[in-house]
Amino acid sequence: MLDIRSIRQEPDVFKRKLGRKGISPTVIDDLLAADEAWRTALAEVERLKALRNATSEAIAQKKRNKEDASEDIARMREVGGQIQTLDEKVREHDAAVRDMLLALPNVPHDSVPAGESEADNPVLRTWGDIPKFQFTPRAHFEIAEELGIVDTERAVKITGSRFVLYKGLGARLERALAAFMLDLHVDKHGYTEMFPAFIANEDSLVGTGNLPKFGDEMFKLEGLPYYLIPTAEVPLTNYYRDEILSADDLPVKFAGYSSCFRSEAGSAGKDTRGLIRLHQFQKVELVNLCLPEHSYAVLETLTRECEAVLEALELPYRRIEICTGDLGAKDAKKYDIEVWLPASNTYREISSCTNFEDFQARRANLRFRRSDTSRPEFVHTLNGSGLAVGRTVAAILENNQEADGSVRIPKALVPYMGGIERMTK
RNA sequence: GGAGUGAUGGCCGAGUAGGUCGAAGGCGCUCGCCUGCUAAGCGAGUAUACGGUCAAAAGCCGUAUCGAGGGUUCGAAUCCCUCUCACUCCGCCA
């Protein structure tokens, strides 16, 4: 959520910045008109309330002195009715302003490159050697099927399409990757490990910006105000919701492993096979809360921490920057990390690292104090996938496949696999 | 699932015949004094949000907030209704 007072002060700045995201300037004009109406009504009703408070005090005084106050009481009865009507109006205007603010996307940072679509996202760096194969590399789902480590058919029987079931060494690989990633972030990068509930309430989802706009991308529990979390970002970012931290508490670095549930995953009709696009996948998520002046440095560090996972697993990747046209609604600046997938001869997103600045913090009322005497300010929030486990499995299967159908386990992962160095039929 | 109790400021905790209660008192915290230093002691201060005023900040004015929402009333922390949450006991359960 953007700051209405800043918008009031510098409407043109917001028009320009939101214009980079394709938002029409009239949206700002409408917002300011609604805001003006709200403030006018508010001033009026507050004036009446001040009158009522003063008169009520006078009534109390008169009653104590055994004087007659019936005239004042009659007058206030009328004022009370006016207040009720005006209060209703204030509420309506306030709701209108809030709805408009909640619907507005974040403003992109000035450093975000302009662009229409994902095709315009610049590549910032690449790492690792793309493997050369003496044979045609096969897709991860074919390898997995042949190794018997993923059972899609029965997952469909048990649940439905867009779900998988890991079996045997596949299940172990999932577990190993999650443990490896968590250990790396906790031991090397200074994160606090978190294991949240996979269900969150509506306030939390509003806090991170998933509601009210993106409710249909999530699974809602029938008859309950609960949703399956689309990412651990939701519980981790909301951990300090409605709290005021001290500056000493910052930065906060949370690493959380969770299943992630996405209802939209089936609609696009692509990646219908394999581990790329599922209604449920597992992910280790990194969440950072920090001082506003540090958030862009933190974004760089955070992105490196996510890339470190791929480097440790010896998987080639590249980092791209998301341009204005491809930037998500909550994002001020975002890097995607894409891992090389040989079978499709392309890089695929395996992590997103984003600085939200105070967009989420304002929604979640997540603040800090620089000193005991200073006023609360909003923290900046960031997160990054470190990493999506299913896509990491896919990347290992495809990049480490051999002609005989076996798959080499990355060295760093061998201890987590009980010493197994290779998966064979 | 059954029965019961409760929800007040950073924390603890007063406050029910409705009226000067944003709310006693204590603790904590901040600043100052005092002391060779620390502790103790003394004094002052110490919520948040929004609106207005101001170039802006401070300040000042106003409104709201005693779990949330609604109601009664000129006036509600105090009365009524609904909801939420927490705790205790019983049952069930990994």
XYZ file of C-alpha atoms (C1' of nucleotides) in Angstrom:
519
model
C 0.000 0.000 0.000
C 1.228 3.456 -0.876
C 1.231 6.401 1.502
C -1.762 8.612 0.849
C -0.027 11.611 2.366
C 2.915 11.289 0.013
C 0.497 11.013 -2.884
C -1.297 14.145 -1.708
C 1.981 16.006 -1.526
C 3.484 14.878 -4.806
C 0.751 13.545 -7.051
C 2.816 14.135 -10.173
C 5.690 12.014 -8.921
C 3.307 9.132 -8.331
C 1.619 9.614 -11.667
C 4.987 9.393 -13.374
C 6.227 6.393 -11.419
C 2.979 4.464 -11.641
C 2.814 5.402 -15.285
C 5.895 3.229 -15.765
C 3.707 0.347 -14.634
C 0.914 1.310 -16.986
C -1.334 2.968 -14.404
C -3.340 5.871 -15.798
C -2.886 9.256 -14.099
C -6.661 9.552 -13.727
C -6.463 6.787 -11.122
C -4.472 9.168 -8.936
C -6.915 11.990 -9.642
C -9.841 9.784 -8.621
C -8.010 8.724 -5.505
C -7.271 12.297 -4.490
C -10.871 13.323 -5.126
C -12.101 10.535 -2.856
C -9.507 11.512 -0.284
C -10.655 15.121 -0.414
C -14.273 14.077 0.094
C -13.237 11.945 3.038
C -11.293 14.721 4.700
C -14.121 17.203 4.252
C -16.653 14.868 5.835
C -14.208 13.972 8.580
C -13.577 17.603 9.503
C -17.313 18.220 9.683
C -18.135 15.242 11.859
C -15.204 15.943 14.153
C -16.405 19.467 14.627
C -19.821 18.146 15.702
C -18.242 15.608 18.009
C -16.180 18.318 19.656
C -19.384 20.270 20.210
C -21.081 17.231 21.682
C -18.187 16.477 24.001
C -18.104 20.051 25.278
C -21.853 20.189 25.765
C -21.936 16.828 27.501
C -19.452 18.145 29.959
C -21.613 21.198 30.517
C -24.621 18.943 31.058
C -22.732 16.980 33.678
C -21.778 20.229 35.363
C -25.360 21.472 35.427
C -26.642 18.184 36.781
C -24.135 18.322 39.581
C -25.365 21.827 40.397
C -28.955 20.592 40.204
C -29.615 22.934 37.310
C -31.861 22.244 34.364
C -30.050 20.793 31.324
C -32.989 19.685 29.250
C -32.362 22.327 26.617
C -28.798 21.164 26.026
C -29.921 17.548 25.983
C -32.540 18.274 23.371
C -29.999 20.110 21.261
C -27.505 17.293 21.500
C -30.115 14.730 20.604
C -30.336 16.455 17.256
C -26.573 16.733 16.870
C -26.286 13.035 17.682
C -28.457 12.235 14.688
C -26.332 14.394 12.416
C -23.205 12.725 13.703
C -24.607 9.308 12.946
C -25.428 10.284 9.372
C -22.064 11.939 8.815
C -20.172 9.064 10.397
C -21.750 6.756 7.874
C -20.585 9.045 5.090
C -17.069 9.203 6.505
C -16.944 5.415 6.663
C -18.027 5.116 3.052
C -15.440 7.593 1.824
C -12.762 6.022 3.966
C -13.546 2.574 2.595
C -13.448 3.945 -0.941
C -10.021 5.483 -0.405
C -8.717 2.357 1.255
C -10.005 0.133 -1.521
C -8.337 2.320 -4.110
C -5.080 2.348 -2.173
C -5.103 -1.412 -1.691
C -5.669 -1.871 -5.405
C -2.744 0.333 -6.403
C 0.523 -1.446 -7.156
C 3.838 -0.449 -5.646
C 5.931 2.143 -7.446
C 8.960 0.714 -9.227
C 12.375 1.865 -8.066
C 13.988 4.340 -10.451
C 16.672 1.798 -11.298
C 14.147 -0.682 -12.706
C 14.576 -0.872 -16.478
C 11.646 0.044 -18.673
C 10.048 -2.755 -20.652
C 6.803 -4.186 -21.932
C 7.045 -7.824 -20.966
C 9.308 -10.563 -19.744
C 11.004 -10.465 -23.125
C 12.523 -7.143 -22.071
C 14.078 -8.374 -18.822
C 17.828 -7.801 -19.089
C 20.233 -10.595 -18.180
C 22.599 -9.311 -15.500
C 24.949 -12.232 -15.087
C 25.381 -15.893 -15.843
C 27.185 -18.545 -13.838
C 28.379 -22.063 -14.570
C 29.080 -24.055 -17.667
C 26.167 -25.326 -19.632
C 26.632 -29.111 -19.792
C 27.422 -30.742 -23.156
C 25.767 -34.070 -23.807
C 26.843 -36.818 -26.208
C 23.171 -37.735 -26.433
C 19.901 -35.893 -26.546
C 19.197 -34.856 -22.942
C 15.859 -36.015 -21.712
C 13.266 -34.056 -19.783
C 13.325 -34.418 -16.018
C 9.907 -36.077 -15.881
C 11.068 -38.819 -18.223
C 14.180 -39.402 -16.162
C 12.174 -39.386 -12.961
C 9.651 -41.832 -14.314
C 12.337 -44.225 -15.466
C 14.101 -44.007 -12.095
C 10.782 -44.522 -10.365
C 11.297 -41.569 -8.058
C 8.160 -39.614 -8.966
C 4.727 -41.191 -9.396
C 2.524 -38.792 -11.305
C -0.124 -41.289 -12.303
C -0.958 -42.328 -8.787
C -0.721 -38.729 -7.539
C -3.484 -37.937 -9.999
C -5.514 -40.882 -8.720
C -5.035 -39.822 -5.123
C -5.551 -36.089 -5.626
C -5.727 -34.807 -9.182
C -3.726 -33.267 -11.956
C -0.937 -30.826 -11.123
C 0.034 -32.852 -8.085
C 2.939 -35.246 -7.722
C 4.125 -37.879 -5.338
C 7.815 -38.377 -4.668
C 8.849 -41.944 -3.991
C 11.990 -43.634 -2.747
C 15.095 -41.669 -3.650
C 12.884 -38.928 -5.093
C 11.314 -38.355 -1.705
C 14.741 -38.517 -0.154
C 16.077 -35.994 -2.659
C 13.290 -33.570 -1.775
C 14.093 -33.934 1.889
C 17.824 -33.686 1.293
C 17.497 -30.499 -0.737
C 15.292 -28.794 1.813
C 17.668 -29.735 4.639
C 20.697 -28.679 2.631
C 19.233 -25.307 1.747
C 18.116 -24.600 5.304
C 21.512 -25.561 6.709
C 23.274 -23.308 4.230
C 21.144 -20.289 5.048
C 21.155 -20.880 8.788
C 24.826 -21.807 9.195
C 26.433 -19.639 6.512
C 24.034 -16.741 5.970
C 22.840 -16.083 9.504
C 19.168 -16.898 9.115
C 16.796 -17.991 11.851
C 15.039 -21.182 10.840
C 11.267 -21.050 10.917
C 8.638 -23.695 10.336
C 5.247 -22.034 9.948
C 1.694 -23.288 9.639
C 0.681 -23.790 6.019
C -2.618 -22.031 6.609
C -2.931 -18.286 7.142
C -5.826 -15.971 7.909
C -7.109 -13.076 5.829
C -5.321 -10.347 7.759
C -1.999 -12.013 7.041
C -2.764 -12.291 3.344
C -3.753 -8.644 3.178
C -0.507 -7.851 4.955
C 1.653 -9.427 2.293
C -0.522 -8.124 -0.537
C -2.102 -11.391 -1.696
C -5.531 -10.096 -0.744
C -7.755 -8.489 -1.780
C -6.569 -8.649 -5.384
C -5.243 -12.156 -5.788
C -7.641 -14.284 -3.773
C -8.408 -16.509 -6.748
C -4.791 -17.595 -7.006
C -5.034 -19.321 -3.654
C -6.876 -22.274 -2.165
C -9.424 -21.077 0.362
C -10.669 -23.359 3.088
C -14.367 -23.890 2.636
C -16.475 -21.928 5.074
C -13.452 -20.555 6.908
C -11.526 -17.279 6.618
C -8.353 -19.290 6.013
C -6.183 -19.898 2.975
C -3.456 -22.398 2.178
C -0.311 -20.311 1.984
C 1.035 -19.671 -1.523
C 4.507 -19.228 -0.001
C 6.162 -19.085 3.419
C 6.599 -15.381 2.735
C 3.093 -14.947 4.131
C 3.630 -16.339 7.645
C 7.218 -15.092 7.885
C 6.503 -11.523 6.822
C 3.446 -11.397 9.073
C 5.395 -12.687 12.058
C 5.851 -9.155 13.410
C 2.609 -7.753 11.982
C 1.128 -4.977 14.143
C 4.290 -4.768 16.182
C 6.894 -2.080 16.716
C 10.449 -3.400 16.673
C 13.466 -1.598 17.985
C 16.182 -0.695 15.497
C 18.441 -3.161 17.306
C 16.157 -5.993 16.229
C 16.986 -5.256 12.588
C 17.835 -6.780 10.304
C 15.556 -9.770 10.776
C 16.449 -12.778 8.639
C 13.985 -15.669 8.553
C 14.438 -18.865 6.560
C 11.283 -20.945 6.367
C 10.530 -24.237 4.694
C 6.973 -24.903 3.646
C 4.692 -26.376 1.088
C 3.273 -23.733 -1.217
C -0.195 -23.946 -2.709
C -1.186 -22.201 -5.916
C -4.582 -22.657 -7.474
C -3.737 -20.727 -10.634
C -0.996 -23.125 -11.623
C -3.193 -25.183 -13.930
C -4.810 -22.438 -15.906
C -1.997 -21.528 -18.268
C -1.958 -24.898 -19.970
C 1.804 -25.031 -20.103
C 4.306 -27.238 -18.299
C 1.580 -29.813 -17.958
C 4.122 -32.521 -17.253
C 6.732 -32.736 -14.594
C 7.724 -30.741 -11.571
C 7.680 -27.224 -12.965
C 4.129 -26.054 -12.413
C 2.146 -27.671 -9.624
C -0.661 -26.828 -7.234
C 1.649 -27.819 -4.400
C 5.397 -27.514 -4.219
C 7.950 -27.081 -1.501
C 10.179 -24.095 -1.076
C 12.717 -22.639 1.309
C 11.871 -18.979 1.572
C 14.108 -16.192 2.846
C 12.476 -13.124 4.381
C 14.389 -10.017 5.432
C 13.151 -7.055 7.433
C 15.527 -4.117 7.520
C 16.038 -0.381 7.863
C 14.688 1.558 4.877
C 18.121 2.891 3.974
C 19.537 -0.634 3.797
C 16.982 -2.427 1.685
C 18.722 -2.130 -1.662
C 21.982 -3.434 -0.237
C 20.007 -6.232 1.394
C 18.425 -7.090 -1.944
C 21.879 -7.681 -3.419
C 22.962 -9.816 -0.466
C 19.730 -11.768 -0.464
C 20.017 -12.507 -4.155
C 23.580 -13.715 -3.678
C 22.413 -15.978 -0.853
C 19.925 -17.611 -3.189
C 22.486 -17.920 -5.961
C 24.849 -19.555 -3.486
C 22.514 -22.550 -3.341
C 22.801 -23.122 -7.078
C 26.554 -22.654 -6.974
C 26.869 -25.190 -4.180
C 24.765 -27.608 -6.225
C 26.841 -26.853 -9.339
C 23.827 -25.874 -11.382
C 24.296 -23.237 -14.105
C 22.080 -20.207 -13.765
C 21.640 -16.626 -14.749
C 20.244 -13.595 -13.031
C 17.809 -11.340 -14.798
C 16.238 -8.115 -13.712
C 12.493 -7.747 -13.982
C 11.497 -4.751 -16.096
C 8.627 -2.390 -15.344
C 6.179 -4.255 -17.553
C 6.844 -7.608 -15.870
C 7.107 -6.379 -12.306
C 4.560 -7.743 -9.814
C 2.071 -5.481 -8.092
C 3.870 -5.541 -4.746
C 7.390 -5.190 -6.099
C 9.632 -2.142 -6.092
C 12.525 -4.074 -7.641
C 12.990 -7.724 -8.427
C 15.631 -10.150 -9.668
C 14.768 -13.580 -10.958
C 17.287 -16.373 -10.818
C 16.869 -18.868 -13.629
C 18.384 -22.314 -13.690
C 19.507 -24.042 -16.855
C 17.232 -26.861 -18.020
C 18.985 -28.792 -20.824
C 15.966 -30.676 -22.145
C 14.102 -27.504 -22.978
C 17.358 -25.757 -23.836
C 16.434 -22.785 -21.742
C 16.711 -21.085 -18.364
C 13.727 -21.407 -16.026
C 12.852 -19.320 -13.006
C 13.860 -21.020 -9.781
C 13.940 -18.008 -7.467
C 12.566 -14.487 -7.210
C 14.247 -11.939 -4.990
C 12.222 -8.836 -4.311
C 12.415 -5.590 -2.422
C 8.942 -4.398 -1.461
C 10.254 -1.328 0.352
C 7.474 -0.320 2.787
C 4.597 -1.553 0.623
C 3.938 -4.665 2.678
C 5.033 -3.076 5.946
C 2.384 -0.398 5.587
C -0.287 -3.038 4.956
C 0.950 -5.248 7.763
C 1.596 -2.295 10.084
C 5.098 -3.554 10.621
C 7.194 -0.847 12.201
C 10.340 -0.043 14.131
C 11.664 2.750 16.304
C 15.140 4.212 15.808
C 15.330 5.089 19.475
C 13.049 4.938 22.482
C 11.929 8.481 21.882
C 11.539 8.546 18.112
C 8.352 7.937 16.193
C 7.659 4.544 14.652
C 8.612 4.096 10.994
C 7.798 1.314 8.583
C 10.479 -1.298 7.988
C 11.361 -2.484 4.521
C 10.537 -6.079 3.658
C 12.238 -8.339 1.151
C 12.073 -11.964 0.232
C 13.701 -14.476 -2.031
C 13.226 -18.131 -2.857
C 16.170 -20.043 -1.665
C 15.074 -22.156 -3.532
C 12.004 -23.804 -4.988
C 12.743 -27.447 -4.237
C 10.767 -29.124 -7.034
C 12.421 -27.092 -9.740
C 15.773 -27.797 -8.149
C 15.025 -31.516 -8.395
C 14.171 -31.023 -12.043
C 17.403 -29.114 -12.642
C 19.537 -31.780 -10.975
C 17.866 -34.553 -12.950
C 18.365 -32.818 -16.270
C 21.828 -31.338 -15.777
C 23.333 -34.401 -14.095
C 21.850 -37.094 -16.297
C 24.049 -39.696 -17.959
C 23.592 -41.681 -21.141
C 22.610 -44.783 -19.151
C 19.725 -42.949 -17.480
C 21.444 -42.556 -14.142
C 21.734 -39.223 -12.376
C 24.728 -37.956 -10.437
C 24.003 -36.431 -7.022
C 25.807 -33.091 -6.514
C 28.723 -33.491 -4.103
C 27.285 -31.088 -1.568
C 24.156 -33.169 -1.370
C 25.743 -36.597 -0.987
C 25.899 -36.439 2.840
C 22.213 -35.578 2.881
C 21.518 -38.577 0.628
C 23.095 -41.012 3.043
C 26.244 -41.258 0.959
C 24.469 -42.101 -2.281
C 26.361 -40.534 -5.186
C 24.217 -41.667 -8.050
C 20.613 -42.620 -8.699
C 20.234 -45.577 -11.028
C 17.422 -47.750 -12.283
C -16.883 -31.534 21.125
C -18.877 -30.316 26.605
C -18.423 -26.851 31.015
C -16.407 -22.471 32.927
C -13.355 -17.883 33.400
C -11.383 -13.845 31.255
C -9.744 -9.730 27.510
C -7.802 -2.183 30.308
C -1.658 1.700 28.221
C 5.552 -1.423 26.964
C 4.380 -4.860 31.362
C 1.545 -5.710 35.999
C -2.901 -3.917 37.704
C -7.249 -0.452 39.806
C -11.685 1.122 37.931
C -19.899 -1.626 37.750
C -25.758 2.769 41.458
C -22.976 5.657 33.235
C -20.624 12.053 33.626
C -13.980 16.292 34.916
C -11.162 8.430 32.754
C -6.493 8.424 27.757
C -7.811 6.130 32.095
C -5.351 5.532 39.714
C -1.119 2.904 41.502
C 3.262 0.101 40.593
C 7.162 -1.656 37.311
C 9.905 -0.490 33.076
C 11.883 3.362 30.001
C 13.807 8.653 28.880
C 15.893 13.231 30.631
C 17.792 15.966 34.799
C 19.611 16.219 40.010
C 22.382 13.773 43.658
C 26.685 10.327 44.632
C 34.174 9.258 43.717
C 31.681 5.145 40.335
C 27.488 1.749 40.472
C 23.180 0.847 43.220
C 19.745 3.436 46.084
C 17.321 8.261 46.423
C 14.924 12.871 44.374
C 12.350 15.624 40.286
C 10.097 15.797 35.449
C 8.402 13.178 31.438
C 6.713 8.687 29.106
C 0.598 5.535 23.930
C -1.037 5.134 18.941
C -3.663 6.574 14.615
C -6.065 10.173 11.794
C -7.546 15.284 10.561
C -6.444 20.622 11.006
C -2.672 24.450 11.565
C 2.672 25.050 9.600
C 6.977 25.639 3.606
C 8.459 21.482 6.776
C 9.580 19.561 11.610
C 8.441 20.747 16.538
C 4.483 22.660 18.833
C -0.553 23.596 19.201
C -5.986 22.386 18.296
C -9.464 18.498 17.418
C -11.314 13.374 16.849
C -10.887 8.268 17.854
C -8.983 4.094 20.614
C -10.023 0.231 27.656
C -10.331 -7.481 22.444
C -13.667 -6.430 17.621
C -18.409 -4.857 15.720
C -23.255 -3.024 16.748
C -27.056 -0.921 20.232
C -29.180 2.159 24.433
C -28.021 7.387 26.102
C -27.156 14.358 25.743
C -22.881 11.302 27.514
C -20.297 4.294 27.946
C -13.966 1.192 30.052
C -18.586 1.032 32.895
C -25.485 -1.094 30.615
C -27.455 -4.543 26.350
C -26.545 -7.784 21.856
C -23.249 -10.372 18.402
C -18.469 -12.045 17.279
C -13.241 -13.119 18.032
C -9.354 -14.615 20.918
C -6.933 -16.525 25.344
C -6.849 -19.582 29.654
C -8.751 -23.739 32.977
C -11.258 -28.529 33.546
C -13.501 -32.883 31.040
C -13.764 -35.808 26.481
C -11.199 -37.158 21.919
C -6.585 -37.494 19.421
C -0.858 -37.774 16.464
